[in-house]
Tab-separated table of C-alpha atoms in Angstrom:
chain	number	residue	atom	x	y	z
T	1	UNK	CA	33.244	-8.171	52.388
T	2	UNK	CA	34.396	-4.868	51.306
T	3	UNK	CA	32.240	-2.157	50.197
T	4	UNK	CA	33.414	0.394	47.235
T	5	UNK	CA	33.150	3.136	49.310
T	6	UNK	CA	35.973	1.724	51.724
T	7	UNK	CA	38.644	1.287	48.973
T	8	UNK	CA	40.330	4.648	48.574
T	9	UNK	CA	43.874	6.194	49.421
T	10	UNK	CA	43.252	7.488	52.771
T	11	UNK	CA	41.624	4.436	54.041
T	12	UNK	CA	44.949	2.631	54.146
T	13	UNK	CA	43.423	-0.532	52.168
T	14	UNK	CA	44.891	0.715	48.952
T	15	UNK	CA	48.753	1.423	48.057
T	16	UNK	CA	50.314	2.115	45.177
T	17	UNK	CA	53.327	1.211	46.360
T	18	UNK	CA	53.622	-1.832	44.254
T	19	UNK	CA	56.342	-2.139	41.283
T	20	UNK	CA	54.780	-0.981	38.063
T	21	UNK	CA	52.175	1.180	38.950
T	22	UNK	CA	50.464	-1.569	40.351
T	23	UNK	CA	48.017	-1.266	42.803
T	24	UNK	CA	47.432	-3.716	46.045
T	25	UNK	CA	44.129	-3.983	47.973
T	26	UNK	CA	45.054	-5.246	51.784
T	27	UNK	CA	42.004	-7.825	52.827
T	28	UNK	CA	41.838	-10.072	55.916
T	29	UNK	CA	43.831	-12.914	53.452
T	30	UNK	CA	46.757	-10.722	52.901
T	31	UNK	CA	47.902	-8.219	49.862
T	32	UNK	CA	46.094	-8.837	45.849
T	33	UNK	CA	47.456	-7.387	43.453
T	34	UNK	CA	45.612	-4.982	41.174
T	35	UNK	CA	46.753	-4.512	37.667
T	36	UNK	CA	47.735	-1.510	36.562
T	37	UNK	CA	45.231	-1.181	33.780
T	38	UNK	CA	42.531	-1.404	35.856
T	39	UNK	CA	42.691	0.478	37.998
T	40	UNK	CA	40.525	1.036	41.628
T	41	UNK	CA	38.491	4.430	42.006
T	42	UNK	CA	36.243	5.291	44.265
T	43	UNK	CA	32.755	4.801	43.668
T	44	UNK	CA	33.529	3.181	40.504
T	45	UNK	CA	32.765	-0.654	39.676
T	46	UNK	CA	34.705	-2.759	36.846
T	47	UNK	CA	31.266	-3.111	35.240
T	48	UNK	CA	30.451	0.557	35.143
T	49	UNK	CA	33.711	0.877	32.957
T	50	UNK	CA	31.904	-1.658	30.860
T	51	UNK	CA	28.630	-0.141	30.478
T	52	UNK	CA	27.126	-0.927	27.007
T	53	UNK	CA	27.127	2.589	24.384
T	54	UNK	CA	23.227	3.561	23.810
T	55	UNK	CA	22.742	2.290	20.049
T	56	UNK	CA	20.643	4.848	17.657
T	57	UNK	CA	17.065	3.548	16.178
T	58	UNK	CA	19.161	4.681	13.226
T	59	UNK	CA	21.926	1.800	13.712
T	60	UNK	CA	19.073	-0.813	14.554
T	61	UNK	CA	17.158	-0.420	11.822
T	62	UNK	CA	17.082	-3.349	8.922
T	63	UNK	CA	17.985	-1.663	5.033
T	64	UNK	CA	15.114	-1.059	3.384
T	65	UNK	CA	14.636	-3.378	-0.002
T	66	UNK	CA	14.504	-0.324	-2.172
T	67	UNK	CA	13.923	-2.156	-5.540
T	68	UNK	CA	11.335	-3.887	-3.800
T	69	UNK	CA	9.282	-1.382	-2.158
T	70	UNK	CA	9.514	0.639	-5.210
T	71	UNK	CA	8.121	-1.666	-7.330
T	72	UNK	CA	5.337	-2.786	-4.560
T	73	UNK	CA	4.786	1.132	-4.698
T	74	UNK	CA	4.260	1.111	-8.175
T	75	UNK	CA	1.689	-1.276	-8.491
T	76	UNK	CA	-0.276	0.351	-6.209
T	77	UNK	CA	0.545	3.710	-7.976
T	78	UNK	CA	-1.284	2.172	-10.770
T	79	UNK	CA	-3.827	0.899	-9.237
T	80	UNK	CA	-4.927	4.193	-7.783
T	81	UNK	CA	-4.294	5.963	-11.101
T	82	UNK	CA	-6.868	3.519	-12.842
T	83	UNK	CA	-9.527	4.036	-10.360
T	84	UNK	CA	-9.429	7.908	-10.003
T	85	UNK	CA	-8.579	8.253	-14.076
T	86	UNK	CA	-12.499	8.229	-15.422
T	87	UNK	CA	-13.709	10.019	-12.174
T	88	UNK	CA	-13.719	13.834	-14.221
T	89	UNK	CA	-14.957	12.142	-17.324
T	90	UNK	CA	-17.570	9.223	-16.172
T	91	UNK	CA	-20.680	11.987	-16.301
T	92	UNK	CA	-19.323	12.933	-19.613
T	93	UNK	CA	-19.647	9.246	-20.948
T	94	UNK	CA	-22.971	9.430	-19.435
T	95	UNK	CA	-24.122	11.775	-20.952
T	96	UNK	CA	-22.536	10.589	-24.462
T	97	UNK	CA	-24.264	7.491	-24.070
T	98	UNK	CA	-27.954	9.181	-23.193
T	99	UNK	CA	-27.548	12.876	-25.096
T	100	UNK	CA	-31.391	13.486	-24.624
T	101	UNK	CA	-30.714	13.601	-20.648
T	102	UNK	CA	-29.924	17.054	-18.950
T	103	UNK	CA	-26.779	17.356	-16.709
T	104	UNK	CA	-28.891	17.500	-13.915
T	105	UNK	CA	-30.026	14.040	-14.306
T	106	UNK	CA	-26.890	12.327	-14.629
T	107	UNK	CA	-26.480	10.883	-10.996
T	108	UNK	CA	-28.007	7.978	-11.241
T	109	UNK	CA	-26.532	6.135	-14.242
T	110	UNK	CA	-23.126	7.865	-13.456
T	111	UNK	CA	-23.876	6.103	-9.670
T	112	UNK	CA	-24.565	2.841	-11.584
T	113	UNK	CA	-21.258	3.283	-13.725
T	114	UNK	CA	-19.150	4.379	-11.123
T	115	UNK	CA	-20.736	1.587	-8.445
T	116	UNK	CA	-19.697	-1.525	-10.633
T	117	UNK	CA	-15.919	-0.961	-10.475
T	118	UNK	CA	-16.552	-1.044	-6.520
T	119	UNK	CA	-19.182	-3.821	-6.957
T	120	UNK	CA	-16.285	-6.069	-9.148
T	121	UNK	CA	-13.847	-5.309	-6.715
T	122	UNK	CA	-15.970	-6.605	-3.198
T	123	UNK	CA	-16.549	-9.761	-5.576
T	124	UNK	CA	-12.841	-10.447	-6.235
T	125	UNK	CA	-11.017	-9.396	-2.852
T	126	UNK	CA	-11.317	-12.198	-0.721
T	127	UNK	CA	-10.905	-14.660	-4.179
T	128	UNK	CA	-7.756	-13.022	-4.705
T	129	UNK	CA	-6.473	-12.996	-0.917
T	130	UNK	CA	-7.150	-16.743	-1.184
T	131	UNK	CA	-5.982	-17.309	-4.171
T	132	UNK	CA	-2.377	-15.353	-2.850
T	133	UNK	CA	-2.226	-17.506	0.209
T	134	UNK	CA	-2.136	-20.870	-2.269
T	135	UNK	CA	-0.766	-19.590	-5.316
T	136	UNK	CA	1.389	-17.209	-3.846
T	137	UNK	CA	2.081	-13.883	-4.245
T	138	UNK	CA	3.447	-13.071	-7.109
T	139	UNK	CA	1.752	-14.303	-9.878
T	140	UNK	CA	-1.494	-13.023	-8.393
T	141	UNK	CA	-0.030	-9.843	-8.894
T	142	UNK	CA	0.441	-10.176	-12.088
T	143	UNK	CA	-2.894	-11.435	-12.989
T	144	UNK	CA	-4.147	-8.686	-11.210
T	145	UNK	CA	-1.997	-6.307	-13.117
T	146	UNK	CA	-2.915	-8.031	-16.634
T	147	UNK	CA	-6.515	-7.919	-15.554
T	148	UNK	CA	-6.264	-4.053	-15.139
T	149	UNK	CA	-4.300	-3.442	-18.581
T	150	UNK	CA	-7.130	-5.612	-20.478
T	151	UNK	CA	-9.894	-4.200	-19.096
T	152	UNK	CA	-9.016	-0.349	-18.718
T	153	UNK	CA	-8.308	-0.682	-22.788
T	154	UNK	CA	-11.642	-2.375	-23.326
T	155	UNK	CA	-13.399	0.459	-21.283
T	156	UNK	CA	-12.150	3.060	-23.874
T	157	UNK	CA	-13.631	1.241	-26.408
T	158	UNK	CA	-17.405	1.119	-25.066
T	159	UNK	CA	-19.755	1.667	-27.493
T	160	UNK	CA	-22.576	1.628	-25.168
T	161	UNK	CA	-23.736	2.203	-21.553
T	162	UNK	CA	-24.633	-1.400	-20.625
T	163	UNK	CA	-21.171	-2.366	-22.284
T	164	UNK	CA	-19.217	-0.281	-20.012
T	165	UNK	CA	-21.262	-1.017	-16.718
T	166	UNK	CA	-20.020	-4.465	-17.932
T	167	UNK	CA	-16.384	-3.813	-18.327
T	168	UNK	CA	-16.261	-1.903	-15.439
T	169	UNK	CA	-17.860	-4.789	-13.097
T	170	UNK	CA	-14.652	-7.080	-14.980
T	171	UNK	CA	-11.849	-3.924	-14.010
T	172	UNK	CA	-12.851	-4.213	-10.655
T	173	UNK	CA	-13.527	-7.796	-10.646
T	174	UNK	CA	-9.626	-8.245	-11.943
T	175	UNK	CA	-8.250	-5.727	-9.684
T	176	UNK	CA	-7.075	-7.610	-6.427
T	177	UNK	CA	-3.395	-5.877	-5.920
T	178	UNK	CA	-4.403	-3.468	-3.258
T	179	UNK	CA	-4.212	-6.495	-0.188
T	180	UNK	CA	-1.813	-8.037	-2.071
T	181	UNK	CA	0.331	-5.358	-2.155
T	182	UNK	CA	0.524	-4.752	1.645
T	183	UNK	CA	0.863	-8.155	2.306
T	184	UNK	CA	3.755	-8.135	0.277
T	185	UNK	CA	5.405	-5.492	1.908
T	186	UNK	CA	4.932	-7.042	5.134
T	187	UNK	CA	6.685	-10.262	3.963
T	188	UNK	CA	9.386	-8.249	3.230
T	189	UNK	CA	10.229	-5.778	5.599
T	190	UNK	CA	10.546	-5.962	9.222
T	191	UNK	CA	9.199	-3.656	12.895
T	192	UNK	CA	12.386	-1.590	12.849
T	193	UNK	CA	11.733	-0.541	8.975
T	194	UNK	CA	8.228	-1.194	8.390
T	195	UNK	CA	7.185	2.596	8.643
T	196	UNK	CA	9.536	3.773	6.394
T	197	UNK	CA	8.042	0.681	3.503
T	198	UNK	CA	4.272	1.919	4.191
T	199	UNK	CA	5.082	5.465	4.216
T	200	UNK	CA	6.452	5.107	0.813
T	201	UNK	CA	3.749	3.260	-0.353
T	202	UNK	CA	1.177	5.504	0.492
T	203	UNK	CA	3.231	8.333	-1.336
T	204	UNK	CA	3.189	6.156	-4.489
T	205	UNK	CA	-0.556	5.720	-3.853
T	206	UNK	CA	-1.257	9.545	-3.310
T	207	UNK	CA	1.065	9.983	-6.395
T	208	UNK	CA	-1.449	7.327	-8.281
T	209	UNK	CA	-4.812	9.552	-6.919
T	210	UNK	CA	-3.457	12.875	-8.154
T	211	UNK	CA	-2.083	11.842	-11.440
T	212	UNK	CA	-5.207	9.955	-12.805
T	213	UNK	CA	-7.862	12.323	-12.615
T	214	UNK	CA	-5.445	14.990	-13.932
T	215	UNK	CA	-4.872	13.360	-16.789
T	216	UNK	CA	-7.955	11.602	-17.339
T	217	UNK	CA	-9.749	14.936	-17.826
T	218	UNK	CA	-7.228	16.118	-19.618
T	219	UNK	CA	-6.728	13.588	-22.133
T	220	UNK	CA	-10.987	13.287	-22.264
T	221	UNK	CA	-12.135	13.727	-25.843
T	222	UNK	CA	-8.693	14.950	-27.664
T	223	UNK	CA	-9.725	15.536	-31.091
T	224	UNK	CA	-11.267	18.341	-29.895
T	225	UNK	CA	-8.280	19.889	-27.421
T	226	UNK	CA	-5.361	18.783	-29.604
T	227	UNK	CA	-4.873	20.049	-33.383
T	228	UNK	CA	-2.939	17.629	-33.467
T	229	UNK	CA	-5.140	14.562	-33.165
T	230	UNK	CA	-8.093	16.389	-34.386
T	231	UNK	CA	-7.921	13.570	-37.883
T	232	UNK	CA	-7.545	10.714	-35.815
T	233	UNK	CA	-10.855	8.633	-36.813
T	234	UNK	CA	-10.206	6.018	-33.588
T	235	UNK	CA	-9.929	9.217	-31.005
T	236	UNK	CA	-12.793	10.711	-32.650
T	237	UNK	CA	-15.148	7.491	-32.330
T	238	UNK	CA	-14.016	6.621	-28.853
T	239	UNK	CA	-13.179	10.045	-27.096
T	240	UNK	CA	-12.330	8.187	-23.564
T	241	UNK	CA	-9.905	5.890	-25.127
T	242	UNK	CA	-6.551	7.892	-25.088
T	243	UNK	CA	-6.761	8.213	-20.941
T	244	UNK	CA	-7.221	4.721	-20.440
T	245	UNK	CA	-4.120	3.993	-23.321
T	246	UNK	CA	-2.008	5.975	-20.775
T	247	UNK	CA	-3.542	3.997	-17.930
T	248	UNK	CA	-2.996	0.754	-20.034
T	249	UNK	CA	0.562	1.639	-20.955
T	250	UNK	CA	1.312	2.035	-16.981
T	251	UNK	CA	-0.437	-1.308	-16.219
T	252	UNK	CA	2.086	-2.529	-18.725
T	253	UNK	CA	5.296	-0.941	-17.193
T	254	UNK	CA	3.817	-2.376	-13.341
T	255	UNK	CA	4.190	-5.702	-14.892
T	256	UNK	CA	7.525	-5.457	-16.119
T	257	UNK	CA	8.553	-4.172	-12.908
T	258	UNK	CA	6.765	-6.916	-11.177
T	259	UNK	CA	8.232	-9.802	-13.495
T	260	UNK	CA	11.633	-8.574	-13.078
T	261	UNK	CA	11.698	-6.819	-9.229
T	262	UNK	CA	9.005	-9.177	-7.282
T	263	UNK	CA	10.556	-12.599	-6.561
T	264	UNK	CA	7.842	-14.963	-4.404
T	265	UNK	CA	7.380	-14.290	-0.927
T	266	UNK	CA	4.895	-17.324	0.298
T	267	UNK	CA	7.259	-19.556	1.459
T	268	UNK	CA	10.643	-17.136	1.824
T	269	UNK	CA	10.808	-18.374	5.359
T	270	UNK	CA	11.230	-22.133	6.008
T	271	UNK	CA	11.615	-23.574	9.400
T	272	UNK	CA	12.522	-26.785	10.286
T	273	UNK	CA	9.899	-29.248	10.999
T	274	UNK	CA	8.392	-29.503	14.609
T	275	UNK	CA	6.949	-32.534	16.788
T	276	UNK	CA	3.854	-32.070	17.230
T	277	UNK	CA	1.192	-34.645	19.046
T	278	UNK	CA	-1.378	-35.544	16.827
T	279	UNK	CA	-4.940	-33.008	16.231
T	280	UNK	CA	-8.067	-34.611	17.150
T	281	UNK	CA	-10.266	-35.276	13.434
T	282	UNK	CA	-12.833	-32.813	14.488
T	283	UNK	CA	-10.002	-30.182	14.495
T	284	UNK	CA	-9.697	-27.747	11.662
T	285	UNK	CA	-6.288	-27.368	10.566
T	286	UNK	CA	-7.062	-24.232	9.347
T	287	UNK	CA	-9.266	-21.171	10.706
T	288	UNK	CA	-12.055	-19.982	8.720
T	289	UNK	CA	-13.955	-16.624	7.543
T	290	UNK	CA	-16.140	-16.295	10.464
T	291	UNK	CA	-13.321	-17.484	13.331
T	292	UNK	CA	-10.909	-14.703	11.344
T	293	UNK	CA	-13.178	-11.682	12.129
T	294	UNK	CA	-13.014	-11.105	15.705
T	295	UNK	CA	-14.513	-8.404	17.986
T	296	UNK	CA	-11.362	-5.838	17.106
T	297	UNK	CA	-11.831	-6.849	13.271
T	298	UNK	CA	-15.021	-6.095	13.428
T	299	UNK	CA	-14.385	-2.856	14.505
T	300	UNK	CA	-11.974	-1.912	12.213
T	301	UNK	CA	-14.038	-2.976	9.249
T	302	UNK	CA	-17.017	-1.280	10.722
T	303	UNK	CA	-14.614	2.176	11.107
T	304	UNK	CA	-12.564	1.728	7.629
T	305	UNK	CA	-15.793	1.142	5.821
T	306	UNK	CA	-17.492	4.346	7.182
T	307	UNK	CA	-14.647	6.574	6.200
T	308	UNK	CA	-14.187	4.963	2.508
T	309	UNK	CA	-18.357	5.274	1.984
T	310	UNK	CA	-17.944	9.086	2.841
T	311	UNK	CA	-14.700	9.050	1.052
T	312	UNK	CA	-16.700	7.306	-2.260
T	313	UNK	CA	-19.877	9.302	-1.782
T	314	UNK	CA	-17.859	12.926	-2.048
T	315	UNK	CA	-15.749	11.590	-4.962
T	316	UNK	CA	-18.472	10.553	-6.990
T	317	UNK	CA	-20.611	13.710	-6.067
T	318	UNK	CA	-17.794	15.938	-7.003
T	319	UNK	CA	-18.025	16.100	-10.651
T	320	UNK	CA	-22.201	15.932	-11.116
T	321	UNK	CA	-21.935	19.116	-9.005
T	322	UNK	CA	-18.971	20.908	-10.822
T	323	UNK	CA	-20.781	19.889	-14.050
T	324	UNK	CA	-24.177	21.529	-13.232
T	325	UNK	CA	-25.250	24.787	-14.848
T	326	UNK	CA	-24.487	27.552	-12.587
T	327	UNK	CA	-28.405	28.128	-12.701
T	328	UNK	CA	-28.656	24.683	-10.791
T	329	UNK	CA	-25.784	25.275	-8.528
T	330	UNK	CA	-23.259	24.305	-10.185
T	331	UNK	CA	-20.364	25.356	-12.449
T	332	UNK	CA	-20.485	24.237	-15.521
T	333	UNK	CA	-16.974	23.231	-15.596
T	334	UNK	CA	-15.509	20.451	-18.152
T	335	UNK	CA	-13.873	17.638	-17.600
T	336	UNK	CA	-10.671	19.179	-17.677
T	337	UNK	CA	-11.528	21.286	-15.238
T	338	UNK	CA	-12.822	18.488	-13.157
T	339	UNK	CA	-9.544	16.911	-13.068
């Protein structure tokens, strides 16, 4: 029946009188003792003394899976790199494959040669998304990575424009890592170090955008850049193959790092088996496509597709404008340049 405020020296309730330091608190039921380690202040509760240290966000946070993000990052590095590597040279190839038509008319077959990667790609995403949530994980990321090292090599060997329309439509058809990937990463990294996983992976990504169109224009028609390679009768015949080698030959190093880094993630969690009464027939036991896409879905499909159509637009306008004749408005820069 005491309050804090009443237990000090002057108020007669406390002495120290007691052998040992000890304290004693006088109450209606006669003397208690009070330890000497513990002892009574004013205004100061047992539980105060006991008050919990503020933990950092720092000391919270789960490790990262290094090896595992990394190699996650990497895949999408390559991904990236493949897609941006023919952006300086696709006009170029164009213009190869029709030499009778002027660099101001090169939009619309470049449009139809850039468009089928794209085109491949909005055929095989939700395959490969399904295909991940039975097969797992893993080995669609390898197929996916396979897919890209086949295809990118058969691309520097077109011989003519409906070929590569045709390979392209198959790169982008084979290339299903980007979901994948960031599914992935989700499986295997938790809210306190989530951020930290995605932020790396979009560095890798960046890394993947700036590297391929450097050295796909750069590595565009080499006989004629490099002294070097000037005898080389395959390089000569197919002046777009050495970019996609290097694109090829990263593909290849993905997959090792895949094979070895990238253990399945499907069913990493188990949980042990629940009760449950028993679902009507009419019930579906799983949702589909059109129950998935909600109001808020739909809105952020309706946003992310608007920014990557500008996005696509610019990067495919880019070069046909850089490549123009400065008569026309252009620059008549090469594909070097371009990249």
């Amino acid at each position: 029946d005491l309050h804090p405020t009443d237990i000090s020296p002057s108020s007669g309730l406390y002495s120290s009188e007691a052998p040992g330091g000890a304290g004693e608190i006088k109450t209606s039921h006669g003397p208690e003792q009070v330890p000497a380690e513990t002892p009574v202040h004013p205004n100061v509760s047992a539980t105060t003394t006991q008050a919990a240290i503020p933990v950092r966000a720092e000391d919270r946070m789960t490790p990262v899976p290094w090896g595992k993000v990394l190699s996650v990052g990497f895949t999408l590095l390559v991904n990236h790199f493949s897609i941006m590597l023919a952006l300086p040279f696709l006009p170029f190839m164009v213009s190869d494959f029709f030499p009778d038509l002027p660099a101001s008319q090169l939009g619309l077959q470049t449009g139809f040669l850039s468009s089928a990667f794209f085109l491949g790609q909005l055929c095989g995403a939700y395959l490969w998304g399904s295909a991940a949530d039975t097969y797992g994980r893993r080995p669609i990321l390898l197929a996916g990575l396979t897919g890209t090292l086949i295809s990118v090599s058969l691309f520097g060997l077109s011989s003519s424009f409906e070929q590569a329309v045709g390979i392209r439509f198959l790169w982008g058809f084979l290339n299903g890592n980007v979901g994948v990937c960031k599914v992935y990463l989700s499986e295997i990294l938790d809210d306190s170090n989530m951020a930290v996983g995605f932020s790396v992976l979009g560095m890798q990504a960046a890394l993947g955008s700036l590297l391929g169109p450097s050295l796909g224009g750069l590595l565009a028609h080499p006989a004629d850049k490099f002294t070097t390679l000037e005898h080389v009768a395959l390089l000569q015949a197919f002046p777009y193959l050495l970019p996609c080698l290097v694109a090829a030959t990263l593909a290849a190093l993905g997959l090792l790092c895949t094979f070895l880094n990238l253990p399945e993630t499907l069913h990493r969690k188990t949980t042990p088996p629940k009760e449950f009464p028993p679902e009507p027939d009419h019930r579906e036991s799983k949702p589909g496509l059109v129950a998935v896409v909600t109001h808020d879905v739909r809105m952020a499909l309706t946003f992310y597709g608007g920014l990557a159509f500008l996005h696509m637009g610019f990067e495919q306008l880019f070069p046909l404008w850089l490549l123009r004749d400065p008569a026309d408005g252009g620059f008549s820069f090469t594909e070097t340049q371009i990249g």
